[in-house]
CSV table of C-alpha atoms in Angstrom, one decimal:
chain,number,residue,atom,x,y,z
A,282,UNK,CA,-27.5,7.2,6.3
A,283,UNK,CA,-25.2,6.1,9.0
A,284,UNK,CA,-21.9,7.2,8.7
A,285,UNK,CA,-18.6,4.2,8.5
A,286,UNK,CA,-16.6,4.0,11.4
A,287,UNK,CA,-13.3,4.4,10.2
A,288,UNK,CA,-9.6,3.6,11.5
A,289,UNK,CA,-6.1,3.7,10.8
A,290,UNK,CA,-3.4,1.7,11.1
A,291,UNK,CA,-0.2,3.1,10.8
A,292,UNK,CA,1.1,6.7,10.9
A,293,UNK,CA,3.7,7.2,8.4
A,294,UNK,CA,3.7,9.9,5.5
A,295,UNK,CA,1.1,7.5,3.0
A,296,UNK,CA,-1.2,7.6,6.2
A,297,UNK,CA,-1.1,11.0,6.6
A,298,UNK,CA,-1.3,12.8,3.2
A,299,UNK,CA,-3.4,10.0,1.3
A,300,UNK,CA,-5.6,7.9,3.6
A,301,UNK,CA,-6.8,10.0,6.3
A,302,UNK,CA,-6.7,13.0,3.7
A,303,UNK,CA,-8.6,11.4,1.9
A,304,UNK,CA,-11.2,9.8,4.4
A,305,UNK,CA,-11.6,13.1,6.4
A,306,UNK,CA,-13.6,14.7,3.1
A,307,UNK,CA,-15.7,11.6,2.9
A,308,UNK,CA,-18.9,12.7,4.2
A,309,UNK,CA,-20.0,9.1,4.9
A,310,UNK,CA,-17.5,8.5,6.7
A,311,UNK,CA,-16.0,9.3,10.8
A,312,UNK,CA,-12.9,8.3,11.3
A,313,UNK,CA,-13.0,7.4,15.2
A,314,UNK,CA,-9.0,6.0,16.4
A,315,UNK,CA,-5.8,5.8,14.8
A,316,UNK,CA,-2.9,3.5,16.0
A,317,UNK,CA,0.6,3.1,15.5
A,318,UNK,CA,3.9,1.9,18.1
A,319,UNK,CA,5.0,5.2,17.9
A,320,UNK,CA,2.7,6.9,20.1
A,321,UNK,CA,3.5,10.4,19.5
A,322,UNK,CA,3.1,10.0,15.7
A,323,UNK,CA,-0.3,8.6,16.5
A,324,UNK,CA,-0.9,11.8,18.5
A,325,UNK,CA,0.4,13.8,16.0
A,326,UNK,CA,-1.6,13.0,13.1
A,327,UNK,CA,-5.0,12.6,15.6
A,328,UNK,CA,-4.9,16.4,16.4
A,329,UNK,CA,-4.3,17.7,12.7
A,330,UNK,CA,-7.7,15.1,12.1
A,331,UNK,CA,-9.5,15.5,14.6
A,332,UNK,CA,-9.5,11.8,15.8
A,333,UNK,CA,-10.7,10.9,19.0
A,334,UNK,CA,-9.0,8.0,20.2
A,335,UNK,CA,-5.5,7.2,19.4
A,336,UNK,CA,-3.6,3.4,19.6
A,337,UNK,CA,-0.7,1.6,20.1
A,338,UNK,CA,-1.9,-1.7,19.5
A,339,UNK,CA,-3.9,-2.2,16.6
A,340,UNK,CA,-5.7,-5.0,17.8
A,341,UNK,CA,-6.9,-3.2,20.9
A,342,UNK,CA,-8.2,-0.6,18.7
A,343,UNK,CA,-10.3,-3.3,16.7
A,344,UNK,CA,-11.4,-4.3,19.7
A,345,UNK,CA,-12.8,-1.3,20.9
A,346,UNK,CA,-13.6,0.6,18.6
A,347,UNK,CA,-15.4,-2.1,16.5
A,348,UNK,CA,-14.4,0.2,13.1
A,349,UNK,CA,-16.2,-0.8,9.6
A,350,UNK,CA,-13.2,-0.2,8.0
A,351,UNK,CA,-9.6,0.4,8.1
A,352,UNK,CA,-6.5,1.6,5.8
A,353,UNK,CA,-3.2,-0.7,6.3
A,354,UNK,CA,-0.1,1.7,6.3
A,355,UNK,CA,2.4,0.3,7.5
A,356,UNK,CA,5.4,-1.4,6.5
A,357,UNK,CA,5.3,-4.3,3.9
A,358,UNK,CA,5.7,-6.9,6.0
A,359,UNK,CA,2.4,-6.6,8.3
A,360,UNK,CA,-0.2,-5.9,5.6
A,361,UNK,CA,-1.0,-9.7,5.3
A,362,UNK,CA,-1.4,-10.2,9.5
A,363,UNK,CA,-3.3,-6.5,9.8
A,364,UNK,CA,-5.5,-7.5,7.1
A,365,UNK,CA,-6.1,-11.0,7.9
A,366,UNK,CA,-7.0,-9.9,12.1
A,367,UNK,CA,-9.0,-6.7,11.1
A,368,UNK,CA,-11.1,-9.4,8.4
A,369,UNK,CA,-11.4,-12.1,11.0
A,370,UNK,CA,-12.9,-9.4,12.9
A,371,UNK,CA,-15.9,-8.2,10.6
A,372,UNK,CA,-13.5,-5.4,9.4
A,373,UNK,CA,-13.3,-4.1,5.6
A,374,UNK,CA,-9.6,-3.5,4.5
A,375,UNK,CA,-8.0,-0.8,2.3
A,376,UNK,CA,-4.5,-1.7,2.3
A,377,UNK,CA,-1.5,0.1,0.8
A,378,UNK,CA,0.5,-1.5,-1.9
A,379,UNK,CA,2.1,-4.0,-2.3
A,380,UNK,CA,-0.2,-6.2,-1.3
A,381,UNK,CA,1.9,-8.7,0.7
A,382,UNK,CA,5.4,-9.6,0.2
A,383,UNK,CA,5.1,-12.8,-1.5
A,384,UNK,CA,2.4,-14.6,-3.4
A,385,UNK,CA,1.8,-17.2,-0.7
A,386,UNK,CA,0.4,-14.0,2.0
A,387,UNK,CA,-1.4,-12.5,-0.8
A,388,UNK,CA,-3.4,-15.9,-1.3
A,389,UNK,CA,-4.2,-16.3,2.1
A,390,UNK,CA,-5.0,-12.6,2.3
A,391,UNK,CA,-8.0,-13.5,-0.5
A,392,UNK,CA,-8.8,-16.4,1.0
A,393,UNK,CA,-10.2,-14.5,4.5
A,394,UNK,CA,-11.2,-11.7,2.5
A,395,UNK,CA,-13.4,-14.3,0.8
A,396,UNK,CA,-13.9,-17.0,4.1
A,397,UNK,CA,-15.2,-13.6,6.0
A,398,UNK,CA,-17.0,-12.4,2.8
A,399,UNK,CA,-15.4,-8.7,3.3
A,400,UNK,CA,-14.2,-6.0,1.1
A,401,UNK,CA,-10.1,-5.8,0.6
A,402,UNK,CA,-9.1,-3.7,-1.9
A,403,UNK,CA,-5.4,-2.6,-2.7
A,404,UNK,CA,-4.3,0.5,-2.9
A,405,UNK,CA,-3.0,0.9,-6.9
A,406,UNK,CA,-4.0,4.5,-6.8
A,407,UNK,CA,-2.8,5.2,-10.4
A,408,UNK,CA,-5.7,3.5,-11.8
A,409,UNK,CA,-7.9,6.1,-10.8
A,410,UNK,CA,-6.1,9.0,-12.8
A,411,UNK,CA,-8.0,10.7,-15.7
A,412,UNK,CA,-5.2,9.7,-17.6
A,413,UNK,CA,-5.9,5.9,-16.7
A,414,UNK,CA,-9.3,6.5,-17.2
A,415,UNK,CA,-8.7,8.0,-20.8
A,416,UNK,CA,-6.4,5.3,-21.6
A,417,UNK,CA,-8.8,2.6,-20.6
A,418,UNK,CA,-12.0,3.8,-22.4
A,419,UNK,CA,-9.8,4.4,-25.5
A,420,UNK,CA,-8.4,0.6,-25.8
A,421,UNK,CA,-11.9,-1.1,-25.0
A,422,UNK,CA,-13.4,1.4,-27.6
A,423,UNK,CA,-11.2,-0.1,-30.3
A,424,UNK,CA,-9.1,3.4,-31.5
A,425,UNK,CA,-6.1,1.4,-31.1
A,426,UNK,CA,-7.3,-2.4,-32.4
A,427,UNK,CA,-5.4,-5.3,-30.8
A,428,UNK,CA,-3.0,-4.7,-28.3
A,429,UNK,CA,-0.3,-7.6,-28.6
A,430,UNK,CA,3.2,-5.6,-27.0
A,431,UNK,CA,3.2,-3.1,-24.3
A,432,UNK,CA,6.3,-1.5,-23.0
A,433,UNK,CA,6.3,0.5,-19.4
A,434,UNK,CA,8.9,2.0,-17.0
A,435,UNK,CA,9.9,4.8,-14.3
A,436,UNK,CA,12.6,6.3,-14.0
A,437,UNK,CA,13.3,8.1,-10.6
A,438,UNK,CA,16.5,9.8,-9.3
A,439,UNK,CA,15.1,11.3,-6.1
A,440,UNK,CA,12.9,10.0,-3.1
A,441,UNK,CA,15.1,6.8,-3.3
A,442,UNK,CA,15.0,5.2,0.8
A,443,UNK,CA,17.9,5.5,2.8
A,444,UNK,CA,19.7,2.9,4.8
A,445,UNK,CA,18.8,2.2,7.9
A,446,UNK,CA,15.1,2.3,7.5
A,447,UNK,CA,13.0,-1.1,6.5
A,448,UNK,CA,12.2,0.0,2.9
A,449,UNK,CA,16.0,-1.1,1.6
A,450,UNK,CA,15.6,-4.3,4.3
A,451,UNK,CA,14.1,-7.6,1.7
A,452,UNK,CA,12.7,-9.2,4.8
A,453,UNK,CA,10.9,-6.6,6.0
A,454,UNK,CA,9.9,-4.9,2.7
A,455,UNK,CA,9.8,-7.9,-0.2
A,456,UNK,CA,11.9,-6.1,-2.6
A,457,UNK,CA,12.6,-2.5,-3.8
A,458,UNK,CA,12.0,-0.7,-6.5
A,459,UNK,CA,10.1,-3.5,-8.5
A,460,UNK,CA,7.7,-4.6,-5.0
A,461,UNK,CA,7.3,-0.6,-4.2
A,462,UNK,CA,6.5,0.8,-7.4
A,463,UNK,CA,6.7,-2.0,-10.1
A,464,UNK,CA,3.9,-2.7,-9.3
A,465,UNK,CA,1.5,0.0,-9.9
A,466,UNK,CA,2.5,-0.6,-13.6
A,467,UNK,CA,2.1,-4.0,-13.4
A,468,UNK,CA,-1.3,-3.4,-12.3
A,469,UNK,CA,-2.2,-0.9,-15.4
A,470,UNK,CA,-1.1,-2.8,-17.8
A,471,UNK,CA,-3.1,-5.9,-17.0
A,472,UNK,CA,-6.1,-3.7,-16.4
A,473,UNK,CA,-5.8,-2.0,-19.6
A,474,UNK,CA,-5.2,-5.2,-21.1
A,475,UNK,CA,-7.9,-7.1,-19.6
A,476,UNK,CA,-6.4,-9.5,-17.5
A,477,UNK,CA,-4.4,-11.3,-20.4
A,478,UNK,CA,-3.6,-15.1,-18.8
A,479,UNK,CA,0.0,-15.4,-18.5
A,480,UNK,CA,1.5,-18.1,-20.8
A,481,UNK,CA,4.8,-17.7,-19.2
A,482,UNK,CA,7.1,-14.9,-16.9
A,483,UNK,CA,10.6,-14.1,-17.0
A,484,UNK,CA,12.5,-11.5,-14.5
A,485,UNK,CA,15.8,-10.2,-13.3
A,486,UNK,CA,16.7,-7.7,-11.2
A,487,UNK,CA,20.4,-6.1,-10.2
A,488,UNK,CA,21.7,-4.5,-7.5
A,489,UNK,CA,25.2,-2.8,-7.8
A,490,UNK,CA,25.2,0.4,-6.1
A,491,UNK,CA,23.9,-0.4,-2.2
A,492,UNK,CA,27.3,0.7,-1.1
A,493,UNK,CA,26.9,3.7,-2.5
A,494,UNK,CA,26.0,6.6,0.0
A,495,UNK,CA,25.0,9.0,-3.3
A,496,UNK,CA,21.4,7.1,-2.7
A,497,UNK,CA,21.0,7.7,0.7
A,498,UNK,CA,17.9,10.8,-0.1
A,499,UNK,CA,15.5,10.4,3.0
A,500,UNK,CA,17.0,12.3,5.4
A,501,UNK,CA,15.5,10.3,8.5
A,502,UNK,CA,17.9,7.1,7.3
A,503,UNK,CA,21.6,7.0,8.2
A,504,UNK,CA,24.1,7.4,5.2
A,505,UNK,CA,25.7,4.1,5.6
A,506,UNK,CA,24.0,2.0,8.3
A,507,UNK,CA,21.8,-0.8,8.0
A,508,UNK,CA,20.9,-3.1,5.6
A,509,UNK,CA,20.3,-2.9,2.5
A,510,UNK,CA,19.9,-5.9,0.5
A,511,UNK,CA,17.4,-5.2,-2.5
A,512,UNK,CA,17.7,-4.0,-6.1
């Protein structure tokens, strides 16, 4: 069987310790180029994997290395362009989460995956857990009988992004906590639930604390600079 060409785009921390990690014990699979602005990150991450050719322009690297399939991991705000070129392009997507920042990209993301007739597939990794596995095969077995409330959260004091970096930025990110990991729960309980249709949706989130340095945890951010402008 021929093996799928593989590439990455983006060369963060979810690149290096999920996708490629991941990819890289795929026997199917050869990962051929990474690519990422920052060049020596790139570099960095094609050594410790062995990847041949390395990227600062991702569309380049579509070009010539004509990949089967790529991971998006960067941040929020190019998922929907990255997605939509590399589909445009004959080019399967595994994209990080969220999967846009609004629901306007996210349709228009679905509508090349299905214009192109591609594979795109989000990257709601919790879904894949024995535990979600367990839970799932326990509700459509009936142990539990009808499901008619469900009640989820996460609570997290550490690993909060610092100021100074696009993850508190609403432009560039969509949101914060409820975009980044809202969603992942958001996810499970629809899947568990079977994709209930919505009858209506109400929401609120609040933000007192941006000025407050105490959440300033990723020590690559500034304590103090930049914006910060989600909940």
């Amino acid at each position: 069987m021929e093996k799928l060409k593989y590439a990455c785009v983006g060369a963060g921390s979810v690149a290096d310790y999920k996708h490629l990690n991941g990819y890289s014990k795929v026997e199917d699979v050869e990962i051929v180029a990474i690519s990422d602005p920052d060049i020596e990150a790139a570099k960095r991450l094609a050594e410790k994997y062995n990847i041949p050719h390395v990227y600062t322009d991702y569309e380049e690297m579509f070009e010539r290395e004509k990949p089967d399939l790529i991971s998006v991991c960067t941040p929020n705000y190019l998922h929907a362009p990255i997605s939509i070129k590399a589909m445009e392009k004959g080019i399967h997507v595994h994209c990080e989460k969220p999967i846009t920042l609004n629901a306007k990209e996210a349709c228009e993301v679905i509508e090349s995956k299905n214009k192109y007739k591609r594979k795109f597939m989000v990257g709601l990794n919790n879904r894949f857990t024995n535990e979600s596995f367990f839970v799932k095969r326990y509700i459509k077995e009936g142990y539990i009988g009808e499901i008619y409330h469900v009640k989820t959260g996460w609570r997290r004091r550490r690993g909060i992004p610092g100021k100074g970096g696009w993850f508190t930025n609403k432009k560039l990110s969509g949101g914060g906590p409820l975009i980044d990991l809202g969603v992942h729960f958001l996810d499970l309980v629809l899947y568990f639930m079977g994709y209930p249709k919505a009858q209506s949706v109400s929401a609120a989130t609040y933000s007192k604390f941006s000025n407050s340095n105490s959440l300033n945890s990723w020590n690559y951010a500034k304590s103090g600079d930049g914006i910060y402008d989600v909940e």
